[in-house]
Tab-separated table of C-alpha atoms in Angstrom:
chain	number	residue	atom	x	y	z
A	1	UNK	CA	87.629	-83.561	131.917
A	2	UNK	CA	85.336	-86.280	133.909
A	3	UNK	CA	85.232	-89.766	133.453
A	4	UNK	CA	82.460	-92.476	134.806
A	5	UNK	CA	83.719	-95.795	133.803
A	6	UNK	CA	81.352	-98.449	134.604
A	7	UNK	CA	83.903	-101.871	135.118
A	8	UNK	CA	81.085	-104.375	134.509
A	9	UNK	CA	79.327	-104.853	130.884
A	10	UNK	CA	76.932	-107.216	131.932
A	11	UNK	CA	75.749	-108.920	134.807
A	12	UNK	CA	73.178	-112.094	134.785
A	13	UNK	CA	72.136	-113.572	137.985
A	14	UNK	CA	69.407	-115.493	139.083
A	15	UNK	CA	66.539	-114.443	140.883
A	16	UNK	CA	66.557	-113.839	144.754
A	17	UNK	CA	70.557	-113.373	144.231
A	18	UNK	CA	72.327	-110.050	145.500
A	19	UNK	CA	74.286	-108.195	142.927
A	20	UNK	CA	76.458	-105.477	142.685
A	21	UNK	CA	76.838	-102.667	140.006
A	22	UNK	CA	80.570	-101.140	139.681
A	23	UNK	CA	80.905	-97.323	139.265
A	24	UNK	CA	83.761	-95.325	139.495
A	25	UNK	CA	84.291	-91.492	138.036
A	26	UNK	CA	86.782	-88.864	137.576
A	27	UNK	CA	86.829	-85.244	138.361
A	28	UNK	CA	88.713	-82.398	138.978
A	29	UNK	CA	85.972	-80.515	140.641
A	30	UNK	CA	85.291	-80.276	144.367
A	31	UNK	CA	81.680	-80.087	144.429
A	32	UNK	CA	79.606	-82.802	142.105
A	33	UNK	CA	76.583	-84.899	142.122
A	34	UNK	CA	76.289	-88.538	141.841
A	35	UNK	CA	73.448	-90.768	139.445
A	36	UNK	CA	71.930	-93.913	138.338
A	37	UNK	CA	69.447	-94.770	136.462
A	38	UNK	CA	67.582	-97.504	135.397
A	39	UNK	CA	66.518	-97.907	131.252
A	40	UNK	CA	64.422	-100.568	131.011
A	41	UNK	CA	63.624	-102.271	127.632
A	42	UNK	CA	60.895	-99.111	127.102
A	43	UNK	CA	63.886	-97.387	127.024
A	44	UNK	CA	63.234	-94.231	129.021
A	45	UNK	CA	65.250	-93.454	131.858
A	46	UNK	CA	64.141	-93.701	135.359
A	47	UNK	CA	65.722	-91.584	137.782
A	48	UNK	CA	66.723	-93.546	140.913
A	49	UNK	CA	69.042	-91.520	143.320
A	50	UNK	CA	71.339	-88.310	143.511
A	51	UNK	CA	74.180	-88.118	145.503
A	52	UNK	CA	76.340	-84.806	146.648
A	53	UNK	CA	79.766	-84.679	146.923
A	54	UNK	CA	79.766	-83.612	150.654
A	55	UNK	CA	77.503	-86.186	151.470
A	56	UNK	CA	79.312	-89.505	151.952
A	57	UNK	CA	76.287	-91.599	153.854
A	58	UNK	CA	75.112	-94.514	152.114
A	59	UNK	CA	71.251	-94.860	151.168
A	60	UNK	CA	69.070	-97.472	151.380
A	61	UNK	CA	65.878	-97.638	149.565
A	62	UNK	CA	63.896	-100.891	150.068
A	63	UNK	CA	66.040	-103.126	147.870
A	64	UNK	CA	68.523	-100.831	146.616
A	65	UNK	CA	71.017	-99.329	148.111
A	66	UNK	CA	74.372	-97.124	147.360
A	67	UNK	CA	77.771	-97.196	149.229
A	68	UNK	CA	79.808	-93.578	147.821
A	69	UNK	CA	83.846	-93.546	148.799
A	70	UNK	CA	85.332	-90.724	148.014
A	71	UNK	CA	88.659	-91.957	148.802
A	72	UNK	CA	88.549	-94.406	145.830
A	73	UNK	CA	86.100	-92.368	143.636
A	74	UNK	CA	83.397	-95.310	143.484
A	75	UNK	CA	79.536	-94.973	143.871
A	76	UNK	CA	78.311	-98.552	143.801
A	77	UNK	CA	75.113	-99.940	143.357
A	78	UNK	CA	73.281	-102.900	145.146
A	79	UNK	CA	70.602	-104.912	144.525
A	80	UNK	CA	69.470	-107.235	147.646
A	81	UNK	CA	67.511	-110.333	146.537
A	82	UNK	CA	67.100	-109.287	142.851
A	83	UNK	CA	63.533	-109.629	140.738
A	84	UNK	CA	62.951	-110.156	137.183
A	85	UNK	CA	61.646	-106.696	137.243
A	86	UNK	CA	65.140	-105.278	137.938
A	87	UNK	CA	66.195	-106.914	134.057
A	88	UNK	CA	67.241	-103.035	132.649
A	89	UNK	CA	70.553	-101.093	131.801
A	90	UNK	CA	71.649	-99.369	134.659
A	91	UNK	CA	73.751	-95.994	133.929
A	92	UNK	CA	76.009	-94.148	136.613
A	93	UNK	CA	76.345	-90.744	135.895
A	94	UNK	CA	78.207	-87.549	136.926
A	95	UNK	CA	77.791	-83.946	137.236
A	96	UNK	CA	79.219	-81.244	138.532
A	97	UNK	CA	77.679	-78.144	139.877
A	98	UNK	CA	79.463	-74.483	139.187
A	99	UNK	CA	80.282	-72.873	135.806
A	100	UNK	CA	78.346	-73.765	132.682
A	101	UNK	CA	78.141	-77.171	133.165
A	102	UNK	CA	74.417	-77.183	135.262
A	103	UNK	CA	72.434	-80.004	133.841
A	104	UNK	CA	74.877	-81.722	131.882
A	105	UNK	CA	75.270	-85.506	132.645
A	106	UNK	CA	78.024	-87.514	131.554
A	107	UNK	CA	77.287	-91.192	131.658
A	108	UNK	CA	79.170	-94.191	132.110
A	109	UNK	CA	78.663	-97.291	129.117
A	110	UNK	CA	75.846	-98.860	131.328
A	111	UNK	CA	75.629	-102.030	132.492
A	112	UNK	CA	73.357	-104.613	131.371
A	113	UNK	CA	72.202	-106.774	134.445
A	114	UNK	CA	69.735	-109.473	133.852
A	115	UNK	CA	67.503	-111.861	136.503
A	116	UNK	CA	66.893	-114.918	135.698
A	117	UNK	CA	63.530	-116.668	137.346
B	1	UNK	CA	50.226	-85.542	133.170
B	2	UNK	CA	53.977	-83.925	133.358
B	3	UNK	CA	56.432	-85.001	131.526
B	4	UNK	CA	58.877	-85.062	128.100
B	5	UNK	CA	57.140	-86.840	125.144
B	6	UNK	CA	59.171	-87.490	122.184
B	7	UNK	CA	58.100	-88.113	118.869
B	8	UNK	CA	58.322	-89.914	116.630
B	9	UNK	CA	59.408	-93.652	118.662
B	10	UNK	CA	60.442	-95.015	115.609
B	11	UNK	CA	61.611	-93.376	112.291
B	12	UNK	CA	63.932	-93.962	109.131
B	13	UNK	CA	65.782	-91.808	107.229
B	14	UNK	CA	67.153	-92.141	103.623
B	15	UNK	CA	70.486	-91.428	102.976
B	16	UNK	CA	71.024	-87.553	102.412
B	17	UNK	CA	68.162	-86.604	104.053
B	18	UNK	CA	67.367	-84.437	107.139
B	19	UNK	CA	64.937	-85.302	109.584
B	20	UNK	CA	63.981	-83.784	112.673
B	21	UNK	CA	63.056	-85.546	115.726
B	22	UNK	CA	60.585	-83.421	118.480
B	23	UNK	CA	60.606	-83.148	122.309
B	24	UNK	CA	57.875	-81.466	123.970
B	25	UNK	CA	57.741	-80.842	128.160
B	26	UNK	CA	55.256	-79.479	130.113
B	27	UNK	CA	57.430	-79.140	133.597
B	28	UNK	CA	58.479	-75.866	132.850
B	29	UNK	CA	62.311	-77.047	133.004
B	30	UNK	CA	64.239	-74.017	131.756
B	31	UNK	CA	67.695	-76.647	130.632
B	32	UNK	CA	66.907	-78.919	127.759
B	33	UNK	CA	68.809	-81.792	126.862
B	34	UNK	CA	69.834	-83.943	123.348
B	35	UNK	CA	71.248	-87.216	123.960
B	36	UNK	CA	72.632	-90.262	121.611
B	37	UNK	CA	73.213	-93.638	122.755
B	38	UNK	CA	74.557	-96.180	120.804
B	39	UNK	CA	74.887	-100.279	121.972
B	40	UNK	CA	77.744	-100.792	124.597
B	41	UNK	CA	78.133	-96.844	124.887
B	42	UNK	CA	76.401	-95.064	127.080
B	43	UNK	CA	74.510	-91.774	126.513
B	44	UNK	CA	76.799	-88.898	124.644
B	45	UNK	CA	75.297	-85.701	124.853
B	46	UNK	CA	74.571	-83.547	121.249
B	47	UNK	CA	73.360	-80.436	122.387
B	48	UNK	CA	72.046	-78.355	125.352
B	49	UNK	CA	70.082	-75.308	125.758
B	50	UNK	CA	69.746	-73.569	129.285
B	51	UNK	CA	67.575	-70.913	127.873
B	52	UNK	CA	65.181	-70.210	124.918
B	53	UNK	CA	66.965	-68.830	122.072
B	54	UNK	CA	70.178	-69.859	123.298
B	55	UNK	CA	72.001	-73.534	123.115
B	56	UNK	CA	75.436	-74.934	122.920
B	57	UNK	CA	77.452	-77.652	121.436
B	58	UNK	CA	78.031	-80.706	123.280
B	59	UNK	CA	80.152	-83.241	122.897
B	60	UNK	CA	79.235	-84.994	119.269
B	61	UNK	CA	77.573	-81.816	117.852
B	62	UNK	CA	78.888	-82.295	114.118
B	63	UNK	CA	76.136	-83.070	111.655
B	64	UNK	CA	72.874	-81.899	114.542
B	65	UNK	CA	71.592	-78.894	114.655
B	66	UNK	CA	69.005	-77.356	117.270
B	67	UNK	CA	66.302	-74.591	117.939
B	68	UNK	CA	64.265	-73.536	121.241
B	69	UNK	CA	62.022	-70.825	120.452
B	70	UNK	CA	60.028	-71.640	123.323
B	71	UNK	CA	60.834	-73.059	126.537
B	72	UNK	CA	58.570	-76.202	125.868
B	73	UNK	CA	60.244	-77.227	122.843
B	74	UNK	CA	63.595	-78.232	121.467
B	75	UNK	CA	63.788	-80.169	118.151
B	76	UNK	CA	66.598	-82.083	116.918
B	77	UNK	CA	67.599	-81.936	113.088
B	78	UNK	CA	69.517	-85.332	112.422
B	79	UNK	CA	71.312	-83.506	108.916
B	80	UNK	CA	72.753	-85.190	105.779
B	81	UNK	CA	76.081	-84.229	107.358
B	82	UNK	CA	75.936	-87.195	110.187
B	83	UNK	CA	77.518	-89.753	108.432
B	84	UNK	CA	76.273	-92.719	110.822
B	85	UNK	CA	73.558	-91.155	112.304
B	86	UNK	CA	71.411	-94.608	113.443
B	87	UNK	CA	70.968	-94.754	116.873
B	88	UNK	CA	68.517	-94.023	120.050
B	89	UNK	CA	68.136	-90.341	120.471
B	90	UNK	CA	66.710	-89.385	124.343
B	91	UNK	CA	65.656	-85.739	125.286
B	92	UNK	CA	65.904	-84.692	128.219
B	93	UNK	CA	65.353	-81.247	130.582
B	94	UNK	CA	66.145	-80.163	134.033
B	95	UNK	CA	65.461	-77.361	136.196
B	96	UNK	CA	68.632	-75.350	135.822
B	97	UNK	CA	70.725	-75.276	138.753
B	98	UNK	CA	71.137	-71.501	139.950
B	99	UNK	CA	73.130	-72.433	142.950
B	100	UNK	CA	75.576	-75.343	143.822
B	101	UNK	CA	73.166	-77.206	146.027
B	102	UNK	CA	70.180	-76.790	143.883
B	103	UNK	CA	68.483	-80.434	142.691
B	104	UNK	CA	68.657	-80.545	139.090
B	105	UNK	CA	68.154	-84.298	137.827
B	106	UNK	CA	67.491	-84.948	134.783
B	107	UNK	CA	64.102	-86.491	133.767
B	108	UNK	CA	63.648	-88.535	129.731
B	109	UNK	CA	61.228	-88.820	127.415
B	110	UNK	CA	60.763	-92.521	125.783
B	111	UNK	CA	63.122	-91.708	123.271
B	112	UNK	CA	63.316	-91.929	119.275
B	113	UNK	CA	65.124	-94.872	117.404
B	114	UNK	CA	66.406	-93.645	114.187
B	115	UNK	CA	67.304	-95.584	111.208
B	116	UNK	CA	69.335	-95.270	108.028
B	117	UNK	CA	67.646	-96.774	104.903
């Protein structure tokens, strides 16, 4: 069975602050991939990064960036200087790659992180 | 454009009735996706299909039922059976991973908010 149990329900912060977004999952598999993604009030969701298992370096995409440990099972999220335009749900999300399973996501309960001006 | 589109956004159901809720894509994605999210929950997947004519149960299949006759299209049928079936329903597809390292996110349509009347 896997697990992603995102520790933080909701997060409000004001704007230009740097915030943090908790994720930590459980599997028995070896080889898995890593997600978040962003559901703004539209409510589709926006893809924003993939991890693999193997790979353990942290990414950095203009303002966002991840930080994967293995050793404690955590994939965290990282908003520098935040913007009103980062007000969504953020989902972490896990999936692993052999057998049947290709595709399927499971998702953590989202957190809700909102930036005040 | 590419893309999922999901229709109807918003629709309400009376009590004992079925209704069926459609998801089109165009990025000839062979895995296919049915997801419910509720508030404070997360995403809980209904059903999948890796391949037309074929689909399987996911986690909160009971009272759902699916088709995908062509690769382009896989309704959802919300039945009388789903005793509390108001929530946001997301479709989703992916390319369907045929080896480990293969990238396979998922991409959503907008989404269809259903509600009991």
């Amino acid at each position: 069975a896997q697990k992603v149990t995102q520790a933080q329900t909701e997060i409000s912060v004001v704007e230009k602050e740097d915030v943090t977004l908790d994720c930590v999952y459980e599997t028995r598999d070896t080889t898995y991939y890593l997600f978040w993604y962003k559901q703004p009030p539209s409510g589709e969701l926006v893809f924003l990064i993939r991890r693999n298992s193997f790979d353990e370096q942290n990414e950095i995409s203009g303002r966002y960036s991840w930080n994967f440990q293995k050793s404690t099972s955590s994939f965290n999220f990282t908003i520098t200087a935040s913007q009103v335009v980062d007000s969504a749900v953020y989902f972490c999300a896990l999936r692993n790659a052999g057998g049947t399973s290709y595709g399927k996501l499971t998702f953590g309960q989202g957190t809700i992180l909102t930036v005040h001006p | 454009d590419g893309g999922i589109t999901q229709s109807p956004k918003y629709l309400f159901r009376k009590e004992g009735q079925n209704v069926t809720l459609s998801c089109e894509q165009n990025l000839n994605h062979d895995a296919m996706y049915w997801y419910r999210q509720d508030p404070g929950q997360g995403l809980r997947l209904i059903y999948y299909s890796q391949i037309v004519n074929d689909f399987q149960k996911g986690d909160i299949a009971e009272g759902y039922s699916v088709s995908r006759e062509k690769k382009e299209s896989f309704p959802l049928t919300v039945t009388s059976a789903q005793k509390n079936p108001t929530a946001f329903y997301l479709c989703a597809s992916s390319l369907l991973a045929r080896t480990a390292t293969m990238n396979t996110e998922a991409f959503f349509g907008q989404g269809t908010r259903l509600t009991v009347v």
